Amino acid sequence: MSFAATILTLYPEMFPGPLGTSLAGRALAEGKWVCDPIQIRDFATDKHRSVDDTPAGGGAGMVMRADVLARAVDHALEKRPDAPLLAMTPRGRPLTQARVRELAAGPGVTILCGRFEGIDERLFEARPIEPVSIGDYILSGGEMAALVTLDACIRLLPGVMGAASSGDEESFESGLLEYPHYTRPPEWEGRTIPEVLRSGDHAKIEAWRKTMAENDTRLRRPDLWERHEGARDQSPSGARRQKKER
Ligand code: ADE
């Protein structure tokens, strides 16, 4: 069964977009996933096909109407009743690799793409919608965020990436950033590849990679590092660790 990506958007022409090329594009052609963009405007009822209105309480911009969006959402829910329903918005919970894995293991995902200043909050109360953000910055709409979310899911579908995506060593799978990579030439602009990687000693290489992953995570992502250390402290073996060890 194909992974069904249903996208509710004012810009259906943005899909599959970049997901029509490379690995995701091949998987699409092979039927491993299907891309079903739906024009939200088709669910408007007035002659101008309007989907937005001015914000209650005043202020800049426009707000997406709950009644129009609910009709679009209900249509998608009827079409794909088993697919989780996400709304891309900077007000959502941050997307994680763990959530991506769950989504990729399911029948598909329906994604509502926000535009303008936002979506009438009553829609979130009235429908089972999971608000999702892809980071603490503002995009011009949810479409790019939907493409990012779909890309992260599609590469995990069976047969899409082969061995590469099953790796437990990828960034975030262990709660750490991945170790750094090197390839030929062995010397470039006077810089060499770390000696240990050319030693052929697999135990030493593994230990070096673990150290590098830990150091880079601590320096670049103190938030991840703290969570990683917290989880270690709570594990049966970690509980016995002494504080001064750190
Ligand atoms: N729409 C605008 N900005 C966004 C973000 N950071 N994540 C998800 N959807 C968005």
Tab-separated table of C-alpha atoms and ligand atoms in Angstrom:
chain	number	residue	atom	x	y	z
A	1	MET	CA	0.000	0.000	0.000
A	2	SER	CA	1.238	3.453	-0.931
A	3	PHE	CA	1.922	6.133	1.643
A	4	ALA	CA	-0.769	8.735	0.911
A	5	ALA	CA	0.282	12.394	1.166
A	6	THR	CA	-2.790	14.628	1.036
A	7	ILE	CA	-2.020	18.341	1.101
A	8	LEU	CA	-4.614	21.047	1.691
A	9	THR	CA	-3.176	24.213	0.211
A	10	LEU	CA	-3.861	27.430	-1.697
A	11	TYR	CA	-0.888	26.508	-3.925
A	12	PRO	CA	-1.404	22.906	-5.129
A	13	GLU	CA	1.072	23.557	-7.955
A	14	MET	CA	3.851	23.509	-5.326
A	15	PHE	CA	3.399	19.706	-4.991
A	16	PRO	CA	5.195	17.381	-5.490
A	17	GLY	CA	7.675	20.152	-6.460
A	18	PRO	CA	11.158	19.085	-5.356
A	19	LEU	CA	9.723	15.760	-4.159
A	20	GLY	CA	9.189	14.889	-7.830
A	21	THR	CA	12.961	14.507	-8.288
A	22	SER	CA	15.729	12.348	-6.841
A	23	LEU	CA	14.860	9.546	-4.395
A	24	ALA	CA	11.367	10.809	-3.550
A	25	GLY	CA	10.634	11.312	-7.257
A	26	ARG	CA	11.638	7.769	-8.100
A	27	ALA	CA	9.572	6.449	-5.185
A	28	LEU	CA	6.616	8.501	-6.449
A	29	ALA	CA	6.989	7.047	-9.961
A	30	GLU	CA	7.206	3.556	-8.437
A	31	GLY	CA	3.985	4.118	-6.492
A	32	LYS	CA	5.628	3.903	-3.069
A	33	TRP	CA	3.816	7.105	-2.174
A	34	VAL	CA	1.048	9.149	-3.782
A	35	CYS	CA	0.815	12.942	-3.819
A	36	ASP	CA	-2.688	14.396	-3.639
A	37	PRO	CA	-2.724	18.206	-3.360
A	38	ILE	CA	-6.182	19.702	-2.781
A	39	GLN	CA	-7.092	23.340	-3.472
A	40	ILE	CA	-8.599	24.868	-0.304
A	41	ARG	CA	-10.305	27.537	-2.400
A	42	ASP	CA	-12.574	24.849	-3.889
A	43	PHE	CA	-14.321	24.749	-0.492
A	44	ALA	CA	-15.178	28.455	-0.424
A	45	THR	CA	-18.819	29.260	-1.084
A	46	ASP	CA	-18.940	32.940	-2.081
A	47	LYS	CA	-18.452	34.211	-5.605
A	48	HIS	CA	-14.963	35.547	-4.802
A	49	ARG	CA	-13.985	32.099	-3.426
A	50	SER	CA	-12.563	33.822	-0.341
A	51	VAL	CA	-10.707	31.768	2.250
A	52	ASP	CA	-9.572	34.523	4.628
A	53	ASP	CA	-10.869	37.548	6.497
A	54	THR	CA	-9.611	40.340	8.747
A	55	PRO	CA	-8.449	39.406	12.264
A	56	ALA	CA	-10.947	39.731	15.101
A	57	GLY	CA	-9.613	42.355	17.501
A	58	GLY	CA	-7.776	44.140	14.701
A	59	GLY	CA	-4.175	43.973	13.606
A	60	ALA	CA	-2.198	43.288	10.468
A	61	GLY	CA	-2.844	40.680	7.814
A	62	MET	CA	-5.605	38.184	7.265
A	63	VAL	CA	-6.737	35.003	9.017
A	64	MET	CA	-7.781	31.743	7.332
A	65	ARG	CA	-11.471	31.079	7.931
A	66	ALA	CA	-12.479	28.110	10.097
A	67	ASP	CA	-15.649	27.342	8.093
A	68	VAL	CA	-13.872	27.076	4.739
A	69	LEU	CA	-10.953	25.102	6.175
A	70	ALA	CA	-13.309	22.741	8.024
A	71	ARG	CA	-15.006	21.809	4.748
A	72	ALA	CA	-11.601	21.085	3.182
A	73	VAL	CA	-10.469	19.128	6.255
A	74	ASP	CA	-13.697	17.100	6.359
A	75	HIS	CA	-13.276	16.221	2.694
A	76	ALA	CA	-9.711	15.006	3.374
A	77	LEU	CA	-10.807	13.080	6.495
A	78	GLU	CA	-13.483	11.332	4.457
A	79	LYS	CA	-10.969	10.467	1.752
A	80	ARG	CA	-8.228	9.324	4.165
A	81	PRO	CA	-9.884	8.562	7.527
A	82	ASP	CA	-6.819	6.740	8.888
A	83	ALA	CA	-4.185	9.355	8.076
A	84	PRO	CA	-3.081	11.688	10.878
A	85	LEU	CA	-4.031	15.306	10.203
A	86	LEU	CA	-1.257	17.882	10.626
A	87	ALA	CA	-1.371	21.654	10.253
A	88	MET	CA	1.906	23.406	9.475
A	89	THR	CA	2.222	26.513	11.625
A	90	PRO	CA	5.025	28.219	13.560
A	91	ARG	CA	2.695	27.886	16.583
A	92	GLY	CA	2.909	24.069	16.409
A	93	ARG	CA	4.931	21.512	18.325
A	94	PRO	CA	8.418	21.071	16.825
A	95	LEU	CA	8.700	18.157	14.389
A	96	THR	CA	11.051	15.427	15.628
A	97	GLN	CA	12.665	12.399	14.010
A	98	ALA	CA	10.630	10.222	16.403
A	99	ARG	CA	7.358	11.708	15.090
A	100	VAL	CA	8.620	11.378	11.500
A	101	ARG	CA	9.266	7.659	12.109
A	102	GLU	CA	5.726	7.207	13.449
A	103	LEU	CA	4.219	9.024	10.469
A	104	ALA	CA	6.322	7.058	7.963
A	105	ALA	CA	5.168	3.778	9.550
A	106	GLY	CA	1.505	4.715	9.046
A	107	PRO	CA	-0.850	4.863	6.039
A	108	GLY	CA	0.073	8.438	5.124
A	109	VAL	CA	-0.440	11.970	6.313
A	110	THR	CA	-2.856	14.794	5.584
A	111	ILE	CA	-1.264	18.234	5.872
A	112	LEU	CA	-3.064	21.551	6.104
A	113	CYS	CA	-0.824	24.404	4.975
A	114	GLY	CA	-1.388	27.699	6.752
A	115	ARG	CA	-0.973	31.031	4.983
A	116	PHE	CA	-1.435	34.685	5.969
A	117	GLU	CA	-1.278	35.569	9.668
A	118	GLY	CA	-2.660	32.213	10.733
A	119	ILE	CA	-5.660	29.923	11.057
A	120	ASP	CA	-8.833	30.676	13.063
A	121	GLU	CA	-8.121	28.925	16.378
A	122	ARG	CA	-11.595	27.389	16.536
A	123	LEU	CA	-10.620	24.964	13.768
A	124	PHE	CA	-8.060	23.358	16.132
A	125	GLU	CA	-10.753	22.954	18.799
A	126	ALA	CA	-13.301	21.462	16.425
A	127	ARG	CA	-11.173	19.005	14.412
A	128	PRO	CA	-8.453	16.464	15.410
A	129	ILE	CA	-5.545	18.534	14.106
A	130	GLU	CA	-1.929	18.287	15.247
A	131	PRO	CA	-0.200	21.668	14.866
A	132	VAL	CA	3.403	21.156	13.737
A	133	SER	CA	6.326	23.571	13.343
A	134	ILE	CA	9.587	22.804	11.535
A	135	GLY	CA	11.584	25.372	13.488
A	136	ASP	CA	11.693	28.725	15.186
A	137	TYR	CA	11.561	30.945	12.114
A	138	ILE	CA	8.696	32.219	9.992
A	139	LEU	CA	8.110	30.918	6.475
A	140	SER	CA	5.749	32.640	4.063
A	141	GLY	CA	3.383	29.677	4.352
A	142	GLY	CA	3.069	26.074	5.433
A	143	GLU	CA	3.812	24.583	1.995
A	144	MET	CA	7.615	24.516	2.416
A	145	ALA	CA	7.152	23.035	5.876
A	146	ALA	CA	4.864	20.357	4.402
A	147	LEU	CA	7.505	19.517	1.774
A	148	VAL	CA	10.123	19.198	4.512
A	149	THR	CA	7.854	16.962	6.592
A	150	LEU	CA	7.015	14.761	3.607
A	151	ASP	CA	10.666	14.479	2.559
A	152	ALA	CA	11.614	13.302	6.050
A	153	CYS	CA	8.851	10.652	5.918
A	154	ILE	CA	9.352	9.462	2.341
A	155	ARG	CA	13.053	8.673	2.727
A	156	LEU	CA	12.088	6.248	5.503
A	157	LEU	CA	9.518	4.326	3.442
A	158	PRO	CA	10.532	0.728	2.713
A	159	GLY	CA	12.767	0.484	-0.343
A	160	VAL	CA	13.228	4.228	-0.834
A	161	MET	CA	16.743	4.652	0.505
A	162	GLY	CA	17.931	1.100	1.011
A	163	ALA	CA	20.549	0.553	3.692
A	164	ALA	CA	21.402	4.225	4.167
A	165	SER	CA	18.186	5.181	5.921
A	166	SER	CA	18.091	2.205	8.255
A	167	GLY	CA	21.247	3.468	9.954
A	168	ASP	CA	20.858	3.916	13.675
A	169	GLU	CA	23.890	6.196	13.522
A	170	GLU	CA	22.133	9.025	11.744
A	171	SER	CA	21.809	12.344	13.540
A	172	PHE	CA	19.032	12.300	16.179
A	173	GLU	CA	18.472	8.530	16.082
A	174	SER	CA	20.746	8.211	19.113
A	175	GLY	CA	19.785	11.599	20.515
A	176	LEU	CA	23.136	12.948	19.288
A	177	LEU	CA	24.360	14.693	16.139
A	178	GLU	CA	26.098	12.351	13.754
A	179	TYR	CA	29.917	12.130	13.652
A	180	PRO	CA	31.755	14.035	10.849
A	181	HIS	CA	32.389	12.389	7.472
A	182	TYR	CA	35.416	12.323	5.151
A	183	THR	CA	36.190	10.861	1.727
A	184	ARG	CA	38.893	10.968	-0.961
A	185	PRO	CA	41.187	12.711	-1.734
A	186	PRO	CA	43.193	11.888	1.404
A	187	GLU	CA	44.741	15.367	1.298
A	188	TRP	CA	42.876	18.494	0.189
A	189	GLU	CA	44.154	22.083	0.532
A	190	GLY	CA	46.756	20.786	2.960
A	191	ARG	CA	44.147	19.104	5.156
A	192	THR	CA	44.301	15.396	5.832
A	193	ILE	CA	41.690	12.873	6.918
A	194	PRO	CA	41.955	11.966	10.639
A	195	GLU	CA	44.535	9.177	10.899
A	196	VAL	CA	42.246	6.874	12.887
A	197	LEU	CA	39.851	6.596	9.911
A	198	ARG	CA	42.678	5.145	7.836
A	199	SER	CA	43.844	2.728	10.521
A	200	GLY	CA	41.443	-0.079	9.651
A	201	ASP	CA	40.916	-0.601	13.405
A	202	HIS	CA	37.109	-0.732	13.584
A	203	ALA	CA	36.871	-0.578	17.373
A	204	LYS	CA	39.083	2.510	17.442
A	205	ILE	CA	37.082	4.113	14.613
A	206	GLU	CA	33.816	3.474	16.443
A	207	ALA	CA	35.193	4.982	19.665
A	208	TRP	CA	36.484	8.047	17.773
A	209	ARG	CA	33.126	8.557	16.068
A	210	LYS	CA	31.302	8.346	19.390
A	211	THR	CA	33.613	10.935	20.948
A	212	MET	CA	33.214	13.274	17.966
A	213	ALA	CA	29.417	12.908	18.027
A	214	GLU	CA	29.371	13.732	21.738
A	215	ASN	CA	31.728	16.717	21.435
A	216	ASP	CA	29.883	18.228	18.468
A	217	THR	CA	26.505	17.754	20.144
A	218	ARG	CA	27.728	19.384	23.361
A	219	LEU	CA	29.137	22.380	21.481
A	220	ARG	CA	26.506	22.868	18.779
A	221	ARG	CA	23.339	21.599	20.424
A	222	PRO	CA	23.499	22.030	24.189
A	223	ASP	CA	19.720	21.421	24.265
A	224	LEU	CA	20.125	17.932	22.746
A	225	TRP	CA	23.147	17.222	24.905
A	226	GLU	CA	21.292	18.046	28.102
A	227	ARG	CA	18.408	15.752	27.140
A	228	HIS	CA	20.852	12.986	26.183
A	229	GLU	CA	22.673	13.292	29.518
A	230	GLY	CA	19.361	13.428	31.388
A	231	ALA	CA	18.216	10.211	29.700
A	232	ARG	CA	21.519	8.532	30.582
A	233	ASP	CA	21.216	9.545	34.229
A	234	GLN	CA	17.785	7.944	34.370
A	235	SER	CA	18.765	4.647	32.743
A	236	PRO	CA	19.534	1.725	35.126
A	237	SER	CA	23.279	1.945	34.415
A	238	GLY	CA	23.250	5.745	34.257
A	239	ALA	CA	21.594	6.004	37.667
A	240	ARG	CA	24.745	4.696	39.251
A	241	ARG	CA	26.935	7.276	37.539
A	242	GLN	CA	28.566	9.794	39.820
A	243	LYS	CA	27.847	13.479	39.224
A	244	LYS	CA	31.567	14.370	39.352
A	245	GLU	CA	32.173	12.023	36.418
A	246	ARG	CA	31.003	14.848	34.171
B	1	ADE	N1	4.528	28.259	8.523
B	1	ADE	C1	5.278	29.375	8.639
B	1	ADE	N2	6.378	29.147	9.352
B	1	ADE	C2	6.356	27.824	9.699
B	1	ADE	C3	7.217	26.997	10.441
B	1	ADE	N3	8.345	27.452	10.991
B	1	ADE	N4	6.860	25.708	10.605
B	1	ADE	C4	5.698	25.241	10.078
B	1	ADE	N5	4.862	25.974	9.374
B	1	ADE	C5	5.173	27.268	9.175
